[in-house]
Coordinates of C-alpha atoms in Angstrom, one line a residue:
X143 CA 0.0 0.0 0.0
X144 CA 1.2 3.5 -0.8
X145 CA 2.7 5.4 2.1
X146 CA 1.1 8.7 1.4
X147 CA -1.5 10.3 -0.8
X148 CA 1.4 11.7 -2.9
X149 CA 2.8 8.2 -3.3
X150 CA -0.6 7.0 -4.4
X151 CA -0.9 9.8 -6.9
X152 CA 2.4 8.8 -8.5
X153 CA 1.5 5.1 -8.5
X154 CA -1.8 5.8 -10.3
X155 CA 0.1 7.9 -12.9
X156 CA 2.6 5.1 -13.5
X157 CA -0.2 2.6 -14.0
X158 CA -1.7 5.0 -16.6
X159 CA 1.5 5.0 -18.6
X160 CA 2.5 8.6 -17.6
X161 CA 6.3 8.9 -17.5
X162 CA 6.8 12.6 -16.7
X163 CA 5.4 15.7 -15.0
X164 CA 6.2 19.2 -16.3
X165 CA 6.4 21.9 -13.6
X166 CA 8.3 23.8 -11.0
X167 CA 9.0 22.4 -7.6
X168 CA 8.1 24.2 -4.4
X169 CA 6.2 24.6 -1.1
X170 CA 2.8 22.9 -1.4
X171 CA 4.1 20.6 -4.1
X172 CA 6.9 19.2 -2.0
X173 CA 5.2 15.9 -0.9
X174 CA 4.4 15.1 -4.6
X175 CA 7.9 16.1 -5.8
X176 CA 9.5 13.9 -3.2
X177 CA 7.2 11.0 -4.3
X178 CA 8.5 11.6 -7.8
X179 CA 12.1 11.5 -6.6
X180 CA 11.5 8.2 -4.7
X181 CA 9.8 6.7 -7.8
X182 CA 13.3 6.4 -9.3
X183 CA 12.6 8.1 -12.6
X184 CA 11.1 6.8 -15.9
X185 CA 14.2 4.7 -16.7
X186 CA 13.5 2.7 -13.6
X187 CA 9.8 2.4 -14.2
X188 CA 8.9 5.6 -12.3
X189 CA 8.2 9.2 -13.1
X190 CA 10.6 12.0 -14.3
X191 CA 10.2 15.6 -13.2
X192 CA 10.7 17.9 -16.2
X193 CA 11.8 21.2 -14.6
X194 CA 10.6 24.3 -16.6
X195 CA 11.1 27.9 -15.8
X196 CA 7.5 29.0 -15.9
X197 CA 4.5 26.8 -15.2
X198 CA 2.8 28.2 -18.3
X199 CA 5.6 26.6 -20.3
X200 CA 5.0 23.3 -18.4
X201 CA 1.3 23.3 -19.4
X202 CA 2.1 24.1 -23.0
X203 CA 4.7 21.4 -23.1
X204 CA 2.2 18.9 -21.8
X205 CA -0.3 20.1 -24.4
X206 CA 2.2 19.4 -27.2
X207 CA 3.0 15.9 -25.8
X208 CA -0.7 15.0 -25.5
X209 CA -1.4 16.2 -29.1
X210 CA 1.5 14.2 -30.5
X211 CA 0.9 11.0 -28.6
X212 CA -2.9 11.1 -28.0
X213 CA -2.2 9.9 -24.5
X214 CA -2.5 11.6 -21.1
X215 CA 0.2 14.2 -20.3
X216 CA 0.7 15.9 -16.9
X217 CA 1.8 19.2 -15.6
X218 CA 1.8 20.7 -12.1
X219 CA 1.9 24.0 -10.2
X220 CA 2.3 24.9 -6.6
X221 CA -0.3 26.9 -4.6
X222 CA -1.5 30.4 -5.6
X223 CA 0.8 32.0 -8.2
X224 CA 2.3 28.6 -9.1
X225 CA -0.8 27.1 -10.5
X226 CA -2.3 30.4 -11.8
X227 CA 0.6 30.4 -14.2
X228 CA -0.8 27.2 -15.7
X229 CA -3.9 28.9 -17.0
X230 CA -2.6 30.0 -20.4
X231 CA -1.2 26.6 -21.3
X232 CA -4.3 24.8 -20.0
X233 CA -6.6 27.0 -22.1
X234 CA -4.4 26.1 -25.1
X235 CA -4.5 22.3 -24.3
X236 CA -8.3 22.3 -23.7
X237 CA -9.2 24.2 -26.9
X238 CA -6.7 22.0 -28.9
X239 CA -8.3 18.8 -27.7
X240 CA -5.2 17.7 -25.8
X241 CA -5.8 15.2 -22.8
X242 CA -3.9 16.9 -20.0
X243 CA -4.1 16.3 -16.2
X244 CA -3.1 19.4 -14.2
X245 CA -2.1 19.0 -10.6
X246 CA -2.9 22.2 -8.8
X247 CA -1.5 22.1 -5.3
X248 CA -3.3 24.3 -2.7
X249 CA -2.7 26.0 0.6
X250 CA -3.1 24.0 3.8
X251 CA -6.6 22.6 3.9
X252 CA -7.4 24.2 7.3
X253 CA -6.5 27.7 6.0
X254 CA -8.8 27.6 3.0
X255 CA -11.3 30.5 3.2
X256 CA -9.2 32.6 5.5
X257 CA -7.4 34.8 2.9
X258 CA -4.2 32.9 3.8
X259 CA -0.9 33.6 2.1
X260 CA -1.1 32.8 -1.6
X261 CA -4.7 31.7 -1.3
X262 CA -6.7 31.4 -4.5
X263 CA -9.6 29.2 -5.4
X264 CA -8.3 26.8 -8.1
X265 CA -11.6 24.9 -8.2
X266 CA -13.1 28.1 -9.5
X267 CA -10.2 29.4 -11.5
X268 CA -9.9 26.5 -13.9
X269 CA -13.5 25.8 -14.6
X270 CA -13.6 27.5 -18.0
X271 CA -10.4 25.8 -19.3
X272 CA -11.2 22.3 -18.2
X273 CA -13.8 19.5 -18.5
X274 CA -13.3 18.5 -14.9
X275 CA -11.9 20.2 -11.8
X276 CA -12.4 19.1 -8.2
X277 CA -10.8 19.7 -4.7
X278 CA -9.4 16.8 -2.7
X279 CA -10.3 17.6 0.9
X280 CA -9.4 14.2 2.5
X281 CA -7.3 11.1 1.7
X282 CA -10.4 8.9 1.4
X283 CA -11.2 10.6 -1.9
X284 CA -8.1 9.1 -3.5
X285 CA -7.4 7.3 -5.8
X286 CA -11.0 7.3 -7.0
X287 CA -11.1 11.0 -7.9
X288 CA -7.7 10.9 -9.6
X289 CA -8.9 8.1 -11.9
X290 CA -12.1 10.0 -12.7
X291 CA -10.0 13.1 -13.6
X292 CA -7.7 11.1 -15.9
X293 CA -10.6 9.2 -17.6
X294 CA -12.5 12.5 -18.2
X295 CA -9.4 14.1 -19.7
X296 CA -9.0 11.2 -22.1
X297 CA -12.7 10.9 -22.9
X298 CA -13.3 14.6 -23.5
X299 CA -9.9 15.2 -25.1
X300 CA -9.4 18.1 -22.8
X301 CA -8.1 19.2 -19.4
X302 CA -8.8 17.8 -15.9
X303 CA -7.6 19.6 -12.9
X304 CA -6.9 17.9 -9.6
X305 CA -6.7 20.4 -6.7
X306 CA -4.6 19.0 -3.8
X307 CA -3.8 20.9 -0.6
X308 CA -0.2 20.2 0.3
X309 CA -1.0 18.9 3.8
X310 CA -3.4 16.3 2.3
X311 CA -0.8 14.9 0.0
X312 CA 1.5 14.3 3.0
X313 CA -1.0 12.3 4.9
X314 CA -1.1 8.5 4.9
X315 CA -3.1 7.0 2.0
X316 CA -6.5 5.8 3.2
X317 CA -7.2 3.2 0.5
X318 CA -5.1 0.6 -1.4
X319 CA -4.1 1.9 -4.8
X320 CA -5.4 -1.1 -6.6
X321 CA -5.6 -1.2 -10.3
X322 CA -7.5 0.9 -12.8
X323 CA -8.0 0.6 -16.5
X324 CA -7.9 3.9 -18.4
X325 CA -9.8 3.8 -21.7
X326 CA -8.9 6.2 -24.6
X327 CA -11.9 6.8 -26.8
X328 CA -11.8 4.8 -30.0
X329 CA -15.4 4.5 -30.9
X330 CA -16.6 5.8 -34.3
X331 CA -19.8 7.9 -34.4
X332 CA -21.8 6.5 -37.3
X333 CA -24.3 8.8 -38.9
X334 CA -28.0 8.2 -39.1
X335 CA -28.9 6.6 -42.5
X336 CA -31.6 9.1 -43.2
X337 CA -29.1 11.9 -42.7
X338 CA -26.7 10.3 -45.1
X339 CA -29.4 9.9 -47.7
X340 CA -30.4 13.5 -47.3
X341 CA -26.8 14.6 -47.7
X342 CA -26.5 12.5 -50.9
X343 CA -29.6 14.0 -52.3
X344 CA -28.3 17.6 -51.8
X345 CA -24.9 16.7 -53.3
X346 CA -26.6 15.1 -56.3
X347 CA -28.9 18.0 -56.8
X348 CA -26.2 20.6 -56.7
X349 CA -24.5 21.5 -60.0
X350 CA -21.3 22.5 -58.3
X351 CA -19.9 21.4 -54.9
X352 CA -16.9 22.6 -52.8
X353 CA -15.5 20.7 -49.9
X354 CA -14.0 22.6 -47.0
X355 CA -12.2 20.5 -44.4
X356 CA -10.6 20.8 -41.0
X357 CA -8.6 18.6 -38.6
X358 CA -11.5 16.2 -38.3
X359 CA -10.5 14.6 -41.6
X360 CA -7.3 13.3 -40.1
X361 CA -8.3 9.7 -40.5
X362 CA -10.5 10.3 -43.6
X363 CA -8.1 11.7 -46.2
X364 CA -8.8 8.9 -48.8
X365 CA -12.6 9.3 -48.4
X366 CA -12.4 13.1 -48.8
X367 CA -10.4 12.8 -52.0
X368 CA -12.7 10.0 -53.3
X369 CA -15.7 12.3 -52.8
X370 CA -13.9 15.2 -54.5
X371 CA -13.1 13.0 -57.5
X372 CA -16.7 11.7 -57.7
X373 CA -18.3 15.2 -57.7
X374 CA -15.5 17.2 -59.3
X375 CA -15.2 19.3 -56.2
X376 CA -12.4 21.7 -55.3
X377 CA -11.1 21.1 -51.8
X378 CA -10.2 24.0 -49.4
X379 CA -9.0 23.7 -45.9
X380 CA -8.7 25.5 -42.6
X381 CA -5.3 25.9 -40.9
X382 CA -6.1 22.9 -38.7
X383 CA -6.9 20.8 -41.8
X384 CA -3.8 21.7 -43.7
X385 CA -1.4 19.0 -42.5
X386 CA -3.9 16.3 -43.2
X387 CA -5.3 17.2 -46.7
X388 CA -3.1 19.6 -48.6
X389 CA -0.2 17.3 -49.6
X390 CA -0.5 15.5 -53.0
X391 CA -4.0 16.8 -53.3
X392 CA -5.1 17.3 -57.0
X393 CA -8.2 19.2 -55.9
X394 CA -6.4 21.7 -53.6
X395 CA -7.6 25.3 -53.8
X396 CA -5.9 26.6 -50.7
X397 CA -6.9 27.9 -47.3
X398 CA -9.6 30.2 -46.0
X399 CA -9.5 32.6 -43.1
X400 CA -7.4 35.6 -42.1
X401 CA -4.3 33.7 -43.2
X402 CA -6.0 32.3 -46.4
X403 CA -4.6 32.2 -49.9
X404 CA -5.5 30.9 -53.3
X405 CA -9.1 30.2 -54.5
X406 CA -10.6 28.7 -51.3
X407 CA -12.7 31.8 -50.5
X408 CA -14.1 32.0 -54.1
X409 CA -14.7 28.2 -54.3
X410 CA -16.6 28.3 -51.1
X411 CA -18.8 31.2 -52.1
X412 CA -19.4 30.4 -55.8
X413 CA -20.4 26.7 -55.4
X414 CA -24.0 25.8 -55.3
X415 CA -23.3 23.6 -52.2
X416 CA -20.5 24.0 -49.6
X417 CA -19.8 20.8 -47.7
X418 CA -18.0 21.4 -44.3
X419 CA -16.1 18.2 -43.2
X420 CA -14.7 17.9 -39.7
X421 CA -14.1 21.6 -39.2
X422 CA -15.2 24.1 -36.5
X423 CA -13.8 27.0 -38.5
X424 CA -14.4 30.0 -36.3
X425 CA -14.4 32.9 -38.9
X426 CA -18.0 33.0 -39.9
X427 CA -17.4 36.0 -42.1
X428 CA -15.5 33.8 -44.5
X429 CA -18.4 31.4 -45.0
X430 CA -21.3 32.1 -47.4
X431 CA -23.9 31.6 -44.6
X432 CA -26.1 29.8 -47.1
X433 CA -26.2 26.6 -49.3
X434 CA -24.1 24.8 -46.6
X435 CA -24.1 21.3 -45.1
X436 CA -21.9 20.1 -42.3
X437 CA -20.5 16.7 -41.1
X438 CA -18.9 16.5 -37.6
X439 CA -18.6 13.8 -35.0
X440 CA -19.4 16.4 -32.3
X441 CA -23.0 17.6 -32.8
X442 CA -22.2 20.7 -30.8
X443 CA -20.2 22.0 -33.7
X444 CA -23.1 21.7 -36.2
X445 CA -24.5 25.1 -37.3
X446 CA -22.7 27.2 -34.7
X447 CA -20.6 29.0 -37.4
X448 CA -23.1 29.1 -40.3
X449 CA -26.7 28.6 -41.2
X450 CA -27.1 24.9 -42.4
X451 CA -29.3 23.3 -44.9
X452 CA -28.4 20.0 -43.3
X453 CA -26.2 18.8 -40.4
X454 CA -24.9 15.3 -40.0
X455 CA -23.5 14.0 -36.7
X456 CA -20.9 11.4 -37.6
X457 CA -17.3 10.6 -38.0
X458 CA -16.1 12.0 -41.3
X459 CA -14.7 8.8 -42.6
X460 CA -17.7 6.7 -41.6
X461 CA -20.1 9.2 -43.0
X462 CA -18.3 9.4 -46.4
X463 CA -18.0 5.6 -46.7
X464 CA -21.7 5.4 -46.3
X465 CA -22.3 8.4 -48.6
X466 CA -20.1 7.5 -51.6
X467 CA -22.3 4.6 -52.9
X468 CA -25.2 7.1 -53.0
X469 CA -23.5 9.9 -54.8
X470 CA -23.8 10.3 -58.5
X471 CA -20.7 11.0 -60.6
X472 CA -20.5 14.5 -62.0
X473 CA -18.9 14.6 -65.4
X474 CA -18.9 18.4 -65.9
X475 CA -15.6 19.5 -64.4
X476 CA -15.8 23.1 -65.5
X477 CA -16.2 24.5 -62.0
X478 CA -13.3 22.5 -60.6
X479 CA -11.0 23.5 -63.5
X480 CA -12.0 27.1 -63.1
X481 CA -11.1 27.1 -59.4
X482 CA -7.8 25.3 -60.0
X483 CA -6.9 27.9 -62.6
X484 CA -7.9 30.7 -60.3
X485 CA -5.9 29.1 -57.5
X486 CA -2.8 28.8 -59.7
X487 CA -3.2 32.3 -61.1
X488 CA -3.5 33.7 -57.5
X489 CA -0.4 32.0 -56.4
X490 CA 1.6 32.9 -59.6
X491 CA 0.5 36.5 -59.2
X492 CA 2.2 36.9 -55.9
X493 CA 5.0 34.4 -55.8
X494 CA 7.5 36.6 -57.8
X495 CA 7.3 39.4 -55.3
X496 CA 8.4 37.1 -52.5
X497 CA 11.2 35.3 -54.3
X498 CA 12.8 37.9 -56.6
X499 CA 16.3 38.9 -55.4
X500 CA 15.7 37.5 -51.9
X501 CA 19.3 36.5 -51.6
X502 CA 20.3 40.1 -51.8
X503 CA 17.6 41.5 -49.6
X504 CA 18.6 42.8 -46.1
X505 CA 17.0 42.5 -43.6
X506 CA 16.2 38.9 -44.6
X507 CA 12.8 38.2 -46.1
X508 CA 11.0 36.1 -43.4
X509 CA 9.2 34.3 -46.3
X510 CA 12.6 33.2 -47.5
X511 CA 13.6 31.9 -44.1
X512 CA 10.5 29.8 -43.9
X513 CA 11.0 28.6 -47.5
X514 CA 14.6 27.5 -46.9
X515 CA 13.6 25.9 -43.6
X516 CA 11.0 23.9 -45.4
X517 CA 13.7 22.6 -47.7
X518 CA 15.9 21.5 -44.9
X519 CA 13.3 19.9 -42.6
X520 CA 13.1 16.2 -42.1
X521 CA 10.1 14.5 -43.7
X522 CA 8.7 13.6 -40.2
X523 CA 9.8 16.8 -38.4
X524 CA 7.6 18.3 -35.7
X525 CA 7.3 22.0 -36.3
X526 CA 5.9 24.3 -33.6
X527 CA 4.7 27.7 -34.5
X528 CA 4.4 31.0 -32.5
X529 CA 1.2 32.9 -32.7
X530 CA 1.5 36.0 -35.0
X531 CA 3.4 36.3 -38.2
X532 CA 5.0 32.9 -37.7
X533 CA 1.5 31.4 -38.2
X534 CA 1.5 33.1 -41.6
X535 CA 4.9 31.7 -42.6
X536 CA 4.1 28.2 -41.5
X537 CA 0.7 28.2 -43.2
X538 CA 2.3 29.3 -46.5
X539 CA 5.7 27.7 -46.5
X540 CA 5.8 24.6 -44.3
X541 CA 4.8 21.8 -46.6
X542 CA 2.8 18.9 -45.2
X543 CA 4.1 15.4 -46.1
X544 CA 1.6 13.2 -44.2
X545 CA 4.3 12.6 -41.6
X546 CA 5.2 16.1 -40.5
X547 CA 3.3 17.6 -37.6
X548 CA 2.6 21.3 -37.3
X549 CA 1.6 22.5 -33.8
X550 CA 0.5 25.9 -32.7
X551 CA -1.9 27.7 -30.5
X552 CA -4.3 27.8 -33.4
X553 CA -7.5 27.9 -31.3
X554 CA -6.4 29.9 -28.3
X555 CA -3.9 32.1 -30.0
X556 CA -1.5 32.7 -27.1
X557 CA 1.9 34.2 -27.7
X558 CA 5.1 32.3 -26.7
X559 CA 3.7 28.8 -27.3
X560 CA 6.3 27.6 -29.9
X561 CA 9.3 27.0 -27.6
X562 CA 7.3 25.3 -24.8
X563 CA 5.5 23.2 -27.4
X564 CA 8.9 22.2 -28.8
X565 CA 10.1 21.2 -25.4
X566 CA 7.1 18.9 -24.9
X567 CA 7.8 17.4 -28.4
X568 CA 11.5 16.9 -27.8
X569 CA 11.0 15.4 -24.4
X570 CA 8.4 12.9 -25.5
X571 CA 9.9 12.1 -28.9
X572 CA 13.7 11.8 -28.5
X573 CA 15.4 11.3 -31.9
X574 CA 12.7 13.1 -33.9
X575 CA 13.6 16.4 -35.4
X576 CA 11.9 19.2 -33.5
X577 CA 11.9 22.9 -34.7
X578 CA 10.4 25.9 -33.1
X579 CA 9.5 28.8 -35.4
X580 CA 9.6 31.6 -32.8
X581 CA 8.9 35.2 -33.2
X582 CA 11.1 37.5 -31.2
X583 CA 8.1 38.8 -29.3
X584 CA 7.0 35.3 -28.3
X585 CA 10.4 34.0 -27.6
X586 CA 11.3 36.9 -25.3
X587 CA 8.1 36.4 -23.4
X588 CA 9.2 33.0 -22.1
X589 CA 12.9 33.3 -22.7
X590 CA 13.7 31.3 -19.5
X591 CA 12.7 28.2 -21.4
X592 CA 16.0 28.4 -23.4
X593 CA 17.5 27.4 -20.0
X594 CA 15.0 24.5 -19.9
X595 CA 16.2 23.3 -23.3
X596 CA 19.8 23.5 -22.2
X597 CA 19.4 22.0 -18.8
X598 CA 17.7 18.9 -20.2
X599 CA 20.0 18.9 -23.3
X600 CA 17.0 18.7 -25.6
X601 CA 17.5 18.0 -29.2
X602 CA 15.6 20.9 -30.7
X603 CA 16.2 23.9 -32.9
X604 CA 14.8 27.4 -32.4
X605 CA 14.5 29.5 -35.6
X606 CA 14.0 33.0 -34.3
X607 CA 12.3 35.4 -36.7
X608 CA 13.9 38.5 -35.2
X609 CA 12.4 41.6 -36.7
X610 CA 12.4 43.8 -33.6
X611 CA 8.6 44.3 -33.9
X612 CA 5.3 42.7 -32.9
X613 CA 4.7 42.0 -36.5
X614 CA 1.1 40.8 -36.5
X615 CA -0.1 43.5 -34.1
X616 CA 1.7 46.1 -36.2
X617 CA -0.1 44.8 -39.3
X618 CA -3.5 44.7 -37.5
X619 CA -3.1 48.3 -36.5
X620 CA -2.1 49.4 -40.0
X621 CA -4.9 47.5 -41.7
X622 CA -7.5 48.8 -39.2
X623 CA -6.4 52.4 -40.0
X624 CA -4.4 53.0 -36.8
X625 CA -0.7 54.1 -36.8
X626 CA 1.5 51.4 -35.4
X627 CA 2.3 52.3 -31.8
X628 CA 4.5 50.5 -29.2
X629 CA 5.1 47.6 -31.6
X630 CA 8.7 48.4 -32.7
X631 CA 11.3 47.7 -30.1
X632 CA 14.4 46.8 -32.2
X633 CA 16.0 43.4 -32.5
X634 CA 17.6 41.9 -29.4
X635 CA 20.8 39.9 -29.7
X636 CA 19.0 36.6 -29.3
X637 CA 22.0 34.6 -30.5
X638 CA 24.1 36.0 -27.7
X639 CA 21.4 35.4 -25.2
X640 CA 21.0 31.8 -26.4
X641 CA 24.8 31.2 -26.2
X642 CA 24.8 32.5 -22.6
X643 CA 22.0 30.1 -21.8
X644 CA 24.2 27.2 -23.1
X645 CA 22.7 26.7 -26.6
X646 CA 24.6 26.4 -29.9
X647 CA 23.6 29.7 -31.6
X648 CA 24.4 31.6 -34.7
X649 CA 23.1 35.0 -36.0
X650 CA 22.2 35.5 -39.6
X651 CA 21.9 38.9 -41.3
X652 CA 23.1 37.9 -44.8
X653 CA 20.5 35.7 -46.6
X654 CA 23.3 33.9 -48.4
X655 CA 24.4 32.4 -45.1
X656 CA 21.0 31.3 -44.1
X657 CA 20.9 27.8 -45.5
X658 CA 24.2 26.8 -44.1
X659 CA 23.3 28.2 -40.7
X660 CA 20.0 26.3 -40.6
X661 CA 21.6 23.1 -41.7
X662 CA 24.3 23.4 -39.0
X663 CA 21.7 24.0 -36.3
X664 CA 19.5 21.1 -37.5
X665 CA 22.4 18.7 -37.5
X666 CA 23.7 19.9 -34.1
X667 CA 23.1 17.3 -31.3
X668 CA 21.4 19.3 -28.5
X669 CA 19.6 22.6 -28.4
X670 CA 20.4 25.2 -31.0
X671 CA 19.1 28.6 -32.0
X672 CA 19.4 30.5 -35.3
X673 CA 18.8 34.2 -34.8
X674 CA 17.7 35.6 -38.2
X675 CA 17.4 39.3 -38.6
X676 CA 14.2 39.6 -40.7
X677 CA 12.4 42.4 -42.4
X678 CA 9.8 44.1 -40.1
X679 CA 8.1 45.6 -43.1
X680 CA 7.2 42.2 -44.7
X681 CA 3.5 42.1 -45.7
X682 CA 3.1 45.9 -45.5
X683 CA -0.2 47.1 -47.1
X684 CA -0.2 47.3 -50.9
X685 CA -0.8 50.8 -52.2
X686 CA -4.1 49.8 -54.0
X687 CA -5.9 49.0 -50.7
X688 CA -8.8 51.5 -50.4
X689 CA -10.1 53.2 -47.2
X690 CA -13.3 51.2 -47.5
X691 CA -11.2 47.9 -47.7
X692 CA -9.3 49.0 -44.7
X693 CA -12.5 49.5 -42.7
X694 CA -13.7 46.1 -43.7
X695 CA -10.3 44.4 -43.1
X696 CA -11.7 41.0 -42.2
X697 CA -13.0 40.3 -45.7
X698 CA -11.1 42.8 -47.8
X699 CA -7.9 44.3 -46.4
X700 CA -6.6 41.3 -44.5
X701 CA -7.2 38.9 -47.3
X702 CA -5.4 41.1 -49.7
X703 CA -2.5 41.9 -47.4
X704 CA -1.9 38.3 -46.6
X705 CA -2.3 37.1 -50.2
X706 CA 1.4 36.8 -50.8
X707 CA 4.1 34.2 -50.5
X708 CA 3.0 30.6 -50.9
X709 CA 6.2 28.5 -51.1
X710 CA 5.9 25.0 -52.7
X711 CA 2.1 25.3 -52.9
X712 CA 2.5 27.0 -56.2
X713 CA 4.3 23.9 -57.5
X714 CA 1.3 21.8 -56.4
X715 CA -1.1 24.2 -58.2
X716 CA 1.0 24.1 -61.4
X717 CA 1.0 20.3 -61.2
X718 CA -2.7 20.2 -60.8
X719 CA -3.3 22.4 -63.7
X720 CA -1.0 20.2 -65.9
X721 CA -3.1 17.2 -65.0
X722 CA -6.4 18.7 -66.1
X723 CA -6.3 17.6 -69.8
X724 CA -5.3 14.1 -68.9
X725 CA -8.1 13.6 -66.3
X726 CA -9.9 10.2 -66.8
X727 CA -13.3 11.8 -66.7
X728 CA -12.7 14.2 -69.6

């Protein structure tokens, strides 16, 4: 039998296959930390403590591990300020569908409610960013509540928070630990047959169809492409769907949203029927708000972004497998070919501006950095992306392969996520190439995590886009008609800071030195940073943007401003155009 509640907590985590906890040690966490120490570490069948320099980074690292593995990841924070630091990372994990257990230690149980030193109310604080949060007030509640917390995190693909006063964790365990079986959800939601028939009827009736897909097509790529082939449909995607559908896709018309490019917007609005597949795309202004049907395994997503003609609750793959035999083949491919040509023309129109004389341009074009990085990445690299302009560069230049993963705070949009995400990826996937695309604003916000990378000798590479500005905020101000203010602070010497932290680091100001510097950093065993001095004026507003377009930036200015730079996607578009005359249905 476990000696203490803390020992029991660690025993249950070990049974669940958890091998590490991300966090900072201290005060109310001490009984748990000592139980981790006595477990002997993961190599001996116990638990490792992954020390980070801010609990926010610990929660983000756990979120990345959970997204990559699909299994439970764990972070911890001490009472008061310690666990309140977890909030940002837990929001990111919960909104990203990452199963994470957060251990929020608390002040002594007898002091709760007295306005004691560092007193907060974690059971209230974490409600909005979790599926489950409960306070342990006596040893008899363990290990039952812990197992409920872990099962809920897995079942809901979200966050559970276990609030544990420090004095309770030091008490003798009241019950034997026993055994518990955690079950990760694997069931498939099958659609109702009448809904599938209604969906087929609408697709058959529509003269032109566009498919718009999100991350929910992860296991249904073949079915999506089969449907696109059957009904001659262009396929657009959200940022979350990019890594699962864009590669080797002969029907690709790009991405919609504020970072969108190509013909996706036009294809979505000009089709007689828009079919949303596995996406909870939040930007309703980019959807036609008419002539739309939606398939999603989570019925809560149906119709919350757009008016629907029909909603289908069901796994995308299962739904499309039931649907395909009912769908009639469309032999008129005029709409598809028009959208493919429009997509290729859109990319051709802008690509020259972002590639011409880039090797002579100083400061370095950030688009060029992302393009060269894409060339040098391993086929199965994990790329983590800071919120802001790095989202733009990743969306346009990091090419999916079916094996690469691209992680970002795509739903919560917190700054400073890339390096902590990379830490979680590197810790949980040793031997796999991990690259953080970090903006200088995000990197400096959690710069202490460079020390984390060095202290744990993590094999990761930070590519710092160092333009001395908060680039996305600067752009938002300009497009909205405001003069940029407090966004430009000048480039810090991130290379020198990284070297002082113990990383291999190099600074690049000459674009002709970029490829060699990236290759050297990627080949380096251990943590490395490439400090690239990039152009803060990249993606400045073109002169033909009107005042009316600026005022309506969501659908006019922003789409135009961000219409440039597309990397290898133009090659895919050209290839798709070349295949049109040889298509078997022509």
